Amino acid sequence: MIVRENPARIREVVGRVAETDPGAAVRRAEAAGREWSARAPADRIDALRRSAAAVQARAGELAVLLARETGKPLADCRGELAFALAHLRWVCDHAPRVLGERLLDDEAGRLLIRRKPYGVVVCITPWNAPVILAMLKLAPALAAGNTCVIKPSPLAPLAVSEVAAALPGVEVVHGGAAAGQALVGHPLVRKVAFTGGDAAGRQIAAAAGAMLTPTVLELGGNDPALLLPDFSLTGQDYERLVMASFATSGQVCMAAKRLYVPRARAGEFTAAYVAAAERILLVGDPLTPGVTMGPVISAQAAERIRALVPGTAMPLGRSTGDLGAGYFVPPVLVPDLPDDAPLVTQEQFGPAVPLLLYDTVDEAVARANHSELGLAASVWSADEDRAFAVADRLEAGFVFVNTHNRTGMSLRAPFGGVKRSGHGREYGEEGLLEYVQSTVVHAPAAFRPGGPGLAATAYPLP
Ligand code: NAD
């Protein structure tokens, strides 16, 4: 039995889930797939739209459950459910066009290209945005005719299980790394979609590789936010930059994790940033109105983050309520760190952000790129063209301009990392195409009755 406590009030149990047999779930998904994949695509889309309506009807109650199990402010949890449903509807709107078959029948012959589902897709997801990160896999996979087995994180298994239960063709497995490994290594599994950390990502890639099962891996980031020398930020812009680092207590893959600021403007930047944090950052219980930052997910996470923060850290924001009741870590800005400090080189995944000063843009770009990770980044400038030119030099899968983190996302924009932040994409048309394989039927015109023919050893005509 997995027991989940409220990270803001550790003594409060939010819910319990029973561990599940991974093999039995895969077999059920495989059996269900025969009927689901044979349905007309429009029938599948209709069923998914009905699921969206069913989850929508319960969104208020599910947002409270999500807030209590993750420690994320209630408004964020409402937003997460709404965005997950928006993504599901986007998939319903676009899948028929993107995944439709193509028939070419002309003087070169007849060529039919179909987008076929893989079969059983295993989805393994983390706790920081459990509903969205599940939906990014389930919606396109189901629309394409796959069935799914999802294994959520044991740290946030409750709300996502309710959402998954409303979708057709989904089995939920509860458990930790061993359950995940059993799923990835199962011979009936045809694709694995994983979001999570580097260590689990390597083990999943190895287990999938041993089975020759293809993967989508959405791993960690150490995202730089690069303020160009001409940056021009209003108070609201500064608040957005603060939340780019501290939303979900910094526990977001694409959070702004390193701030690069021109040395000549360091004093002005620091004063405006601290003032903005004072206005926008209120730390407290996620269900308290006005709170914008809750606790971190666990005692281990709190300990790991505190160990990264030196004594020179500047405290940020305000707080309310009893922070001793949960896994709270105060938000800080950390100036004067060398580039090899652990808070700079590692993904902190918590509410502490280093302020790094630079002298030239070339130097800033080189230091921003000096990482094995390349998930997202941002460029802040008064000149959009200049920002786009610098964005092109950053090694990242997604570069935001004049914003960073969730405010810069778009349902139509493919998201995913370069370098060791993973491979494959979620969102947009690329996100749909991850869950189909192209299959072809081809009758070359040369061999039709009365056709010109071709020597048995020849290459086809171009
Ligand atoms: P995690 O890697 O510890 O766990 C993620 C999931 O994998 C959980 O369900 C866990 O039970 C399972 N798991 C762990 N070890 C496994 C193994 N060996 N085999 C199979 N399954 C295993 O990650 P987390 O702590 O839950 O999440 C934090 C990490 O996720 C951060 O590094 C963050 O950057 C990353 N993340 C990435 C994205 C993205 O889109 N790229 C989004 C959110 C989070």
Coordinates of C-alpha atoms and ligand atoms in Angstrom, one line a residue:
M1 CA 0.0 0.0 0.0
I2 CA 1.3 3.5 -0.9
V3 CA 0.3 6.1 1.6
R4 CA 0.6 9.8 0.5
E5 CA 0.9 12.5 3.1
N6 CA 0.2 16.2 2.5
P7 CA 3.7 17.8 2.1
A8 CA 2.4 21.1 3.7
R9 CA 0.9 19.3 6.7
I10 CA 3.0 16.1 7.1
R11 CA 0.6 14.5 9.7
E12 CA -2.3 14.6 7.2
V13 CA -2.8 11.5 5.0
V14 CA -4.3 12.5 1.7
G15 CA -4.9 9.1 0.3
R16 CA -3.7 5.5 -0.2
V17 CA -3.3 3.4 -3.4
A18 CA -2.7 -0.3 -3.7
E19 CA 0.3 -1.5 -5.6
T20 CA -0.6 -3.3 -8.9
D21 CA 0.8 -6.2 -10.8
P22 CA 2.5 -4.6 -13.8
G23 CA 2.3 -7.8 -16.0
A24 CA -1.4 -8.2 -15.6
A25 CA -2.0 -4.5 -16.4
V26 CA 0.0 -4.9 -19.7
R27 CA -1.9 -8.0 -20.7
R28 CA -5.2 -6.2 -20.1
A29 CA -4.1 -3.2 -22.1
E30 CA -3.0 -5.5 -24.9
A31 CA -6.4 -7.2 -25.0
A32 CA -8.2 -3.9 -25.0
G33 CA -6.0 -2.6 -27.8
R34 CA -7.5 -5.1 -30.3
E35 CA -10.9 -3.4 -30.1
W36 CA -9.6 0.2 -29.5
S37 CA -7.2 0.2 -32.5
A38 CA -9.9 -1.3 -34.8
R39 CA -12.4 1.5 -34.1
A40 CA -12.9 4.3 -36.6
P41 CA -10.6 7.2 -35.7
A42 CA -13.6 9.5 -35.3
D43 CA -15.1 7.1 -32.8
R44 CA -12.0 7.3 -30.7
I45 CA -12.0 11.1 -30.9
D46 CA -15.6 11.1 -29.7
A47 CA -14.8 8.9 -26.8
L48 CA -11.9 11.2 -25.8
R49 CA -14.0 14.3 -26.0
R50 CA -16.5 12.6 -23.6
S51 CA -13.7 11.9 -21.2
A52 CA -12.6 15.5 -21.4
A53 CA -16.1 16.6 -20.4
A54 CA -16.2 14.0 -17.6
V55 CA -12.9 15.3 -16.1
Q56 CA -14.0 18.9 -16.6
A57 CA -17.1 18.3 -14.5
R58 CA -14.9 17.2 -11.6
A59 CA -12.0 19.7 -12.1
G60 CA -12.7 21.7 -8.9
E61 CA -12.5 18.7 -6.7
L62 CA -9.5 17.2 -8.5
A63 CA -7.6 20.4 -8.2
V64 CA -7.9 20.3 -4.4
L65 CA -6.7 16.7 -4.3
L66 CA -3.8 17.6 -6.5
A67 CA -2.9 20.6 -4.3
R68 CA -3.0 18.4 -1.2
E69 CA -0.8 15.6 -2.6
T70 CA 1.8 17.8 -4.4
G71 CA 1.9 20.9 -2.2
K72 CA 1.3 23.1 -5.3
P73 CA -0.9 26.2 -4.8
L74 CA -4.6 25.6 -5.6
A75 CA -4.6 28.1 -8.4
D76 CA -1.7 26.3 -10.1
C77 CA -3.5 23.0 -9.7
R78 CA -6.7 24.4 -11.3
G79 CA -4.4 25.7 -14.1
E80 CA -2.8 22.3 -14.5
L81 CA -6.1 20.5 -14.9
A82 CA -7.4 23.2 -17.4
F83 CA -4.2 23.0 -19.5
A84 CA -4.2 19.2 -19.5
L85 CA -7.8 19.3 -20.8
A86 CA -6.9 21.9 -23.3
H87 CA -4.2 19.6 -24.6
L88 CA -6.6 16.7 -24.8
R89 CA -9.0 18.8 -26.9
W90 CA -6.2 20.1 -29.1
V91 CA -5.3 16.5 -29.8
C92 CA -8.9 15.7 -30.6
D93 CA -9.0 18.7 -33.0
H94 CA -5.7 17.9 -34.8
A95 CA -5.2 14.1 -34.7
P96 CA -7.6 13.3 -37.6
R97 CA -5.6 15.6 -40.0
V98 CA -2.1 14.8 -38.7
L99 CA -2.6 11.1 -38.4
G100 CA -4.7 10.6 -41.5
E101 CA -3.6 8.2 -44.2
R102 CA -2.1 9.5 -47.5
L103 CA -2.8 7.9 -50.8
L104 CA -0.8 8.8 -53.9
D105 CA -2.0 7.2 -57.1
D106 CA -0.3 8.5 -60.3
E107 CA 2.0 7.6 -63.1
A108 CA 4.6 6.4 -60.6
G109 CA 2.2 3.9 -59.1
R110 CA 0.0 3.6 -56.1
L111 CA 1.4 4.4 -52.6
L112 CA -0.6 4.2 -49.4
I113 CA 1.1 5.6 -46.2
R114 CA -0.8 4.8 -43.0
R115 CA 0.0 6.0 -39.5
K116 CA -0.4 2.8 -37.4
P117 CA -0.4 2.7 -33.5
Y118 CA 2.4 0.9 -31.8
G119 CA 0.2 -1.2 -29.5
V120 CA 0.7 -1.0 -25.7
V121 CA 2.5 2.2 -24.7
V122 CA 4.0 2.4 -21.1
C123 CA 3.9 5.9 -19.6
I124 CA 6.1 6.6 -16.5
T125 CA 5.6 10.0 -15.0
P126 CA 6.9 12.2 -12.1
W127 CA 5.1 14.0 -9.4
N128 CA 5.7 17.7 -10.2
A129 CA 2.9 18.1 -12.8
P130 CA 1.4 14.7 -12.7
V131 CA -1.8 15.4 -14.7
I132 CA -0.3 17.4 -17.5
L133 CA 2.7 15.1 -17.9
A134 CA 0.4 12.1 -18.1
M135 CA -2.0 13.7 -20.5
L136 CA 0.9 14.7 -22.9
K137 CA 1.4 11.0 -23.4
L138 CA -2.1 9.5 -23.0
A139 CA -4.0 11.9 -25.3
P140 CA -1.9 11.4 -28.4
A141 CA -1.2 7.7 -27.8
L142 CA -5.0 7.0 -27.4
A143 CA -6.0 9.2 -30.3
A144 CA -3.7 7.2 -32.5
G145 CA -5.2 3.8 -31.5
N146 CA -2.7 2.7 -28.9
T147 CA -3.7 1.5 -25.4
C148 CA -1.7 2.7 -22.4
V149 CA -0.3 1.6 -19.0
I150 CA 0.6 4.5 -16.8
K151 CA 2.7 4.3 -13.7
P152 CA 2.5 7.6 -11.9
S153 CA 5.0 8.6 -9.2
P154 CA 4.2 7.2 -5.7
L155 CA 4.6 10.8 -4.5
A156 CA 1.6 12.1 -6.4
P157 CA -0.6 9.1 -7.5
L158 CA -4.1 10.3 -6.6
A159 CA -5.4 13.0 -8.9
V160 CA -3.8 11.5 -12.0
S161 CA -5.4 8.1 -11.3
E162 CA -8.8 9.7 -11.3
V163 CA -8.1 11.4 -14.6
A164 CA -6.7 8.2 -16.1
A165 CA -9.8 6.3 -15.0
A166 CA -11.9 8.7 -17.1
L167 CA -10.0 7.8 -20.3
P168 CA -10.7 4.7 -22.4
G169 CA -7.9 2.2 -22.9
V170 CA -5.8 3.1 -19.9
E171 CA -4.5 0.9 -17.1
V172 CA -2.9 2.4 -14.0
V173 CA -0.1 0.7 -12.2
H174 CA 1.0 1.9 -8.8
G175 CA 4.5 1.3 -7.5
G176 CA 8.1 2.6 -7.6
A177 CA 11.2 1.9 -9.7
A178 CA 10.7 -1.9 -9.6
A179 CA 7.2 -1.6 -11.1
G180 CA 8.5 0.8 -13.7
Q181 CA 11.3 -1.6 -14.7
A182 CA 8.9 -4.5 -14.9
L183 CA 6.7 -2.5 -17.3
V184 CA 9.6 -1.3 -19.5
G185 CA 11.0 -4.8 -19.8
H186 CA 7.6 -6.4 -20.7
P187 CA 7.7 -8.2 -24.1
L188 CA 4.1 -7.0 -25.0
V189 CA 5.1 -3.3 -24.6
R190 CA 5.8 -1.6 -27.9
K191 CA 6.8 2.0 -26.8
V192 CA 7.9 3.7 -23.6
A193 CA 7.2 7.4 -22.8
F194 CA 9.1 8.6 -19.7
T195 CA 9.3 12.0 -17.9
G196 CA 11.6 12.2 -15.0
G197 CA 15.2 12.5 -13.8
D198 CA 18.5 11.5 -15.4
A199 CA 19.2 8.4 -13.2
A200 CA 15.8 6.8 -13.9
G201 CA 16.0 7.9 -17.5
R202 CA 19.3 6.0 -18.0
Q203 CA 17.9 2.8 -16.4
I204 CA 14.7 3.0 -18.5
A205 CA 16.7 3.6 -21.7
A206 CA 18.9 0.6 -20.9
A207 CA 15.9 -1.7 -20.1
A208 CA 14.0 -0.5 -23.2
G209 CA 17.2 -0.9 -25.3
A210 CA 17.5 -4.5 -24.1
M211 CA 14.0 -5.2 -25.6
L212 CA 14.6 -2.9 -28.7
T213 CA 11.6 -0.9 -27.5
P214 CA 11.6 2.7 -28.7
T215 CA 11.4 5.5 -26.1
V216 CA 10.5 9.1 -25.7
L217 CA 12.6 10.6 -22.8
E218 CA 11.8 13.9 -21.3
L219 CA 14.5 14.4 -18.7
G220 CA 15.9 17.2 -16.5
G221 CA 17.1 20.7 -17.4
N222 CA 19.4 23.3 -15.9
D223 CA 17.9 26.2 -17.9
P224 CA 19.6 29.5 -18.2
A225 CA 17.7 32.8 -18.3
L226 CA 19.9 35.3 -20.2
L227 CA 19.2 39.0 -19.8
L228 CA 20.8 40.8 -22.7
P229 CA 22.5 44.2 -22.0
D230 CA 19.5 46.1 -23.4
F231 CA 16.9 44.3 -21.2
S232 CA 14.0 46.5 -20.2
L233 CA 11.7 45.0 -17.6
T234 CA 8.5 46.4 -16.0
G235 CA 7.5 45.4 -12.5
Q236 CA 5.3 42.7 -14.0
D237 CA 8.1 41.3 -16.1
Y238 CA 10.2 41.0 -13.0
E239 CA 7.4 39.1 -11.3
R240 CA 7.2 36.7 -14.2
L241 CA 10.9 36.2 -14.1
V242 CA 10.7 35.4 -10.3
M243 CA 7.9 32.9 -10.9
A244 CA 9.9 31.4 -13.8
S245 CA 12.2 30.1 -11.0
F246 CA 9.9 29.7 -8.1
A247 CA 6.6 28.3 -9.4
T248 CA 6.1 24.8 -7.9
S249 CA 8.9 25.7 -5.4
G250 CA 11.3 25.5 -8.3
Q251 CA 10.4 21.9 -9.0
V252 CA 9.8 22.3 -12.7
C253 CA 11.9 20.8 -15.5
M254 CA 11.9 24.0 -17.5
A255 CA 12.3 26.4 -14.5
A256 CA 14.8 29.3 -14.9
K257 CA 17.6 27.7 -12.9
R258 CA 20.5 30.0 -13.7
L259 CA 20.1 33.8 -14.1
Y260 CA 22.8 35.5 -16.4
V261 CA 22.7 39.3 -15.9
P262 CA 25.1 42.0 -17.4
R263 CA 27.6 43.1 -14.7
A264 CA 27.0 46.8 -15.4
R265 CA 23.3 46.4 -14.5
A266 CA 23.7 44.0 -11.5
G267 CA 22.6 46.5 -8.8
E268 CA 19.6 47.7 -10.6
F269 CA 18.5 44.1 -11.4
T270 CA 19.0 42.8 -7.9
A271 CA 16.9 45.6 -6.3
A272 CA 14.0 45.2 -8.8
Y273 CA 14.1 41.4 -8.6
V274 CA 14.0 41.4 -4.7
A275 CA 11.2 44.0 -4.8
A276 CA 9.2 41.9 -7.3
A277 CA 9.7 38.7 -5.2
E278 CA 8.4 40.6 -2.2
R279 CA 5.2 41.4 -4.1
I280 CA 4.6 38.0 -5.9
L281 CA 6.1 35.3 -3.6
L282 CA 3.9 34.3 -0.7
V283 CA 5.0 31.0 0.8
G284 CA 2.4 28.9 2.7
D285 CA -0.2 26.2 2.7
P286 CA -1.3 25.5 -0.9
L287 CA -5.0 25.9 0.0
T288 CA -4.5 29.4 1.6
P289 CA -5.8 32.1 -0.8
G290 CA -3.0 34.2 -2.2
V291 CA -0.2 31.7 -1.6
T292 CA 2.1 31.3 -4.7
M293 CA 4.6 28.9 -3.3
G294 CA 4.1 25.8 -1.3
P295 CA 6.4 23.2 0.3
V296 CA 8.8 20.9 -1.7
I297 CA 7.7 17.3 -2.3
S298 CA 9.5 15.4 0.5
A299 CA 11.9 15.5 3.4
Q300 CA 14.7 14.1 1.2
A301 CA 14.1 16.8 -1.4
A302 CA 14.2 19.6 1.3
E303 CA 17.5 18.2 2.7
R304 CA 19.1 17.9 -0.8
I305 CA 18.1 21.5 -1.7
R306 CA 19.2 23.0 1.6
A307 CA 22.7 21.4 1.1
L308 CA 23.1 23.3 -2.2
V309 CA 22.4 26.7 -0.6
P310 CA 25.4 28.7 0.8
G311 CA 25.2 31.2 3.6
T312 CA 25.4 34.2 1.2
A313 CA 21.9 33.5 -0.1
M314 CA 19.4 36.4 -0.1
P315 CA 16.0 35.5 1.3
L316 CA 13.0 36.4 -1.0
G317 CA 9.3 36.9 -0.6
R318 CA 6.9 36.7 2.3
S319 CA 5.3 33.8 4.2
T320 CA 2.1 32.9 6.0
G321 CA 1.0 30.2 8.4
D322 CA 3.0 27.4 10.1
L323 CA 5.9 26.5 7.9
G324 CA 7.2 24.0 10.5
A325 CA 4.2 21.8 9.7
G326 CA 5.5 20.7 6.2
Y327 CA 8.5 20.3 3.9
F328 CA 9.0 24.1 3.4
V329 CA 12.3 25.5 2.0
P330 CA 12.5 29.3 1.9
P331 CA 13.1 30.8 -1.6
V332 CA 16.5 32.5 -2.1
L333 CA 18.6 34.3 -4.7
V334 CA 22.3 33.3 -4.5
P335 CA 24.8 35.9 -5.8
D336 CA 28.6 35.6 -6.2
L337 CA 28.9 31.9 -7.0
P338 CA 31.7 30.5 -9.1
D339 CA 30.6 28.6 -12.3
D340 CA 31.6 25.3 -10.8
A341 CA 29.4 25.7 -7.6
P342 CA 27.0 22.8 -7.3
L343 CA 24.0 25.1 -7.4
V344 CA 25.2 26.2 -10.8
T345 CA 26.3 22.9 -12.3
Q346 CA 23.4 20.7 -10.9
E347 CA 19.7 20.8 -11.5
Q348 CA 18.6 22.2 -8.1
F349 CA 14.9 21.4 -8.6
G350 CA 14.1 23.6 -5.7
P351 CA 13.5 27.3 -4.6
A352 CA 17.1 28.6 -4.9
V353 CA 18.5 30.4 -8.0
P354 CA 22.0 31.6 -8.7
L355 CA 22.6 35.1 -10.0
L356 CA 25.6 35.0 -12.4
L357 CA 27.2 38.2 -13.8
Y358 CA 28.7 38.5 -17.3
D359 CA 30.7 41.1 -19.2
T360 CA 30.0 40.2 -22.9
V361 CA 27.2 38.4 -24.6
D362 CA 29.6 35.9 -26.2
E363 CA 30.8 35.0 -22.8
A364 CA 27.2 34.6 -21.4
V365 CA 26.2 32.4 -24.3
A366 CA 29.3 30.1 -23.8
R367 CA 28.6 29.9 -20.0
A368 CA 24.9 29.2 -20.6
N369 CA 25.7 26.4 -23.0
H370 CA 28.3 24.9 -20.7
S371 CA 26.0 22.1 -19.5
E372 CA 25.3 18.5 -20.5
L373 CA 21.6 19.4 -20.2
G374 CA 19.7 21.4 -22.9
L375 CA 16.0 21.4 -22.1
A376 CA 14.8 25.1 -22.2
A377 CA 16.3 28.6 -21.9
S378 CA 15.2 32.2 -22.2
V379 CA 16.5 35.4 -23.7
W380 CA 15.2 38.8 -22.4
S381 CA 15.7 41.9 -24.5
A382 CA 14.0 45.1 -25.6
D383 CA 14.7 44.0 -29.2
E384 CA 12.8 40.8 -30.3
D385 CA 15.1 40.3 -33.4
R386 CA 18.2 40.5 -31.2
A387 CA 16.6 38.0 -28.8
F388 CA 15.9 35.5 -31.6
A389 CA 19.4 35.8 -32.9
V390 CA 20.9 35.0 -29.5
A391 CA 18.2 32.3 -29.0
D392 CA 19.6 30.5 -32.1
R393 CA 23.0 30.2 -30.4
L394 CA 21.7 28.6 -27.2
E395 CA 21.8 24.8 -27.0
A396 CA 18.2 24.1 -25.8
G397 CA 15.1 22.4 -27.2
F398 CA 12.9 25.4 -26.4
V399 CA 13.9 29.0 -26.0
F400 CA 11.4 31.5 -24.6
V401 CA 11.7 35.2 -25.4
N402 CA 10.9 37.7 -22.6
T403 CA 9.3 35.0 -20.5
H404 CA 10.3 31.6 -19.2
N405 CA 8.6 28.5 -17.9
R406 CA 4.8 27.8 -18.1
T407 CA 3.9 31.3 -19.3
G408 CA 5.9 30.6 -22.5
M409 CA 4.3 27.3 -23.4
S410 CA 2.1 26.7 -26.4
L411 CA -0.1 23.7 -27.3
R412 CA 1.2 23.9 -30.9
A413 CA 4.9 24.2 -30.0
P414 CA 6.9 20.9 -29.8
F415 CA 8.7 20.6 -26.4
G416 CA 11.7 18.4 -25.5
G417 CA 15.4 18.5 -24.9
V418 CA 18.7 18.4 -26.8
K419 CA 21.9 16.9 -25.5
R420 CA 21.2 14.8 -22.3
S421 CA 17.8 16.3 -21.6
G422 CA 16.2 13.5 -23.6
H423 CA 14.8 12.8 -27.0
G424 CA 11.4 12.9 -28.7
R425 CA 8.9 15.7 -28.4
E426 CA 5.6 16.4 -26.6
Y427 CA 3.0 18.9 -27.7
G428 CA 2.1 19.9 -31.2
E429 CA 2.2 17.8 -34.3
E430 CA 5.5 16.2 -33.4
G431 CA 3.9 15.1 -30.1
L432 CA 1.2 13.3 -32.0
L433 CA 3.7 11.6 -34.4
E434 CA 5.6 10.0 -31.5
Y435 CA 2.8 7.5 -31.1
V436 CA 2.5 6.2 -34.7
Q437 CA 4.6 4.3 -37.1
S438 CA 4.3 4.9 -40.8
T439 CA 3.5 1.7 -42.8
V440 CA 3.4 1.6 -46.5
V441 CA 1.7 -0.4 -49.3
H442 CA 3.2 0.2 -52.7
A443 CA 2.3 -1.0 -56.2
P444 CA 5.0 0.5 -58.7
A445 CA 3.4 1.4 -62.0
A446 CA 6.1 -0.4 -63.9
F447 CA 4.6 -3.8 -63.0
R448 CA 1.0 -3.0 -63.7
P449 CA -0.4 -5.0 -66.6
G450 CA 0.9 -3.4 -69.8
G451 CA 3.4 -1.3 -67.7
P452 CA 7.0 -0.8 -69.0
G453 CA 8.5 -3.3 -66.5
L454 CA 12.0 -3.1 -65.0
A455 CA 15.0 -5.4 -65.1
A456 CA 15.0 -7.7 -62.0
T457 CA 18.4 -6.2 -61.0
A458 CA 17.5 -2.5 -61.6
Y459 CA 17.0 0.4 -59.2
P460 CA 13.6 2.1 -59.5
L461 CA 13.4 5.0 -61.9
P462 CA 13.7 8.3 -60.0
Ligands
NAD1 P1 12.2 10.3 -11.1 O1 13.1 10.0 -12.3 O2 12.8 9.9 -9.8 O3 10.8 9.5 -11.2 C1 10.0 9.6 -12.3 C2 9.2 8.3 -12.4 O4 10.0 7.2 -12.8 C3 8.4 7.9 -11.2 O5 7.2 7.4 -11.6 C4 9.3 6.8 -10.6 O6 8.6 5.9 -9.8 C5 9.8 6.2 -11.9 N1 11.1 5.5 -11.7 C6 12.2 5.9 -11.0 N2 13.2 5.1 -11.2 C7 12.8 4.2 -12.1 C8 13.5 3.1 -12.8 N3 14.7 2.8 -12.5 N4 12.8 2.4 -13.7 C9 11.5 2.7 -14.0 N5 10.9 3.7 -13.4 C10 11.5 4.5 -12.5 O7 11.8 11.8 -11.2 P2 11.0 12.7 -10.2 O8 11.8 13.0 -9.0 O9 9.6 12.1 -10.0 O10 10.9 14.0 -11.1 C11 11.9 15.0 -11.2 C12 12.7 15.0 -12.5 O11 11.8 15.0 -13.6 C13 13.6 16.2 -12.7 O12 14.9 15.8 -13.1 C14 12.8 17.0 -13.7 O13 13.7 17.9 -14.4 C15 12.3 15.9 -14.6 N6 11.1 16.4 -15.4 C16 11.3 16.6 -16.7 C17 10.2 17.1 -17.5 C18 10.4 17.3 -19.0 O14 9.4 17.5 -19.7 N7 11.6 17.1 -19.6 C19 9.0 17.5 -16.9 C20 8.9 17.3 -15.5 C21 10.0 16.8 -14.7

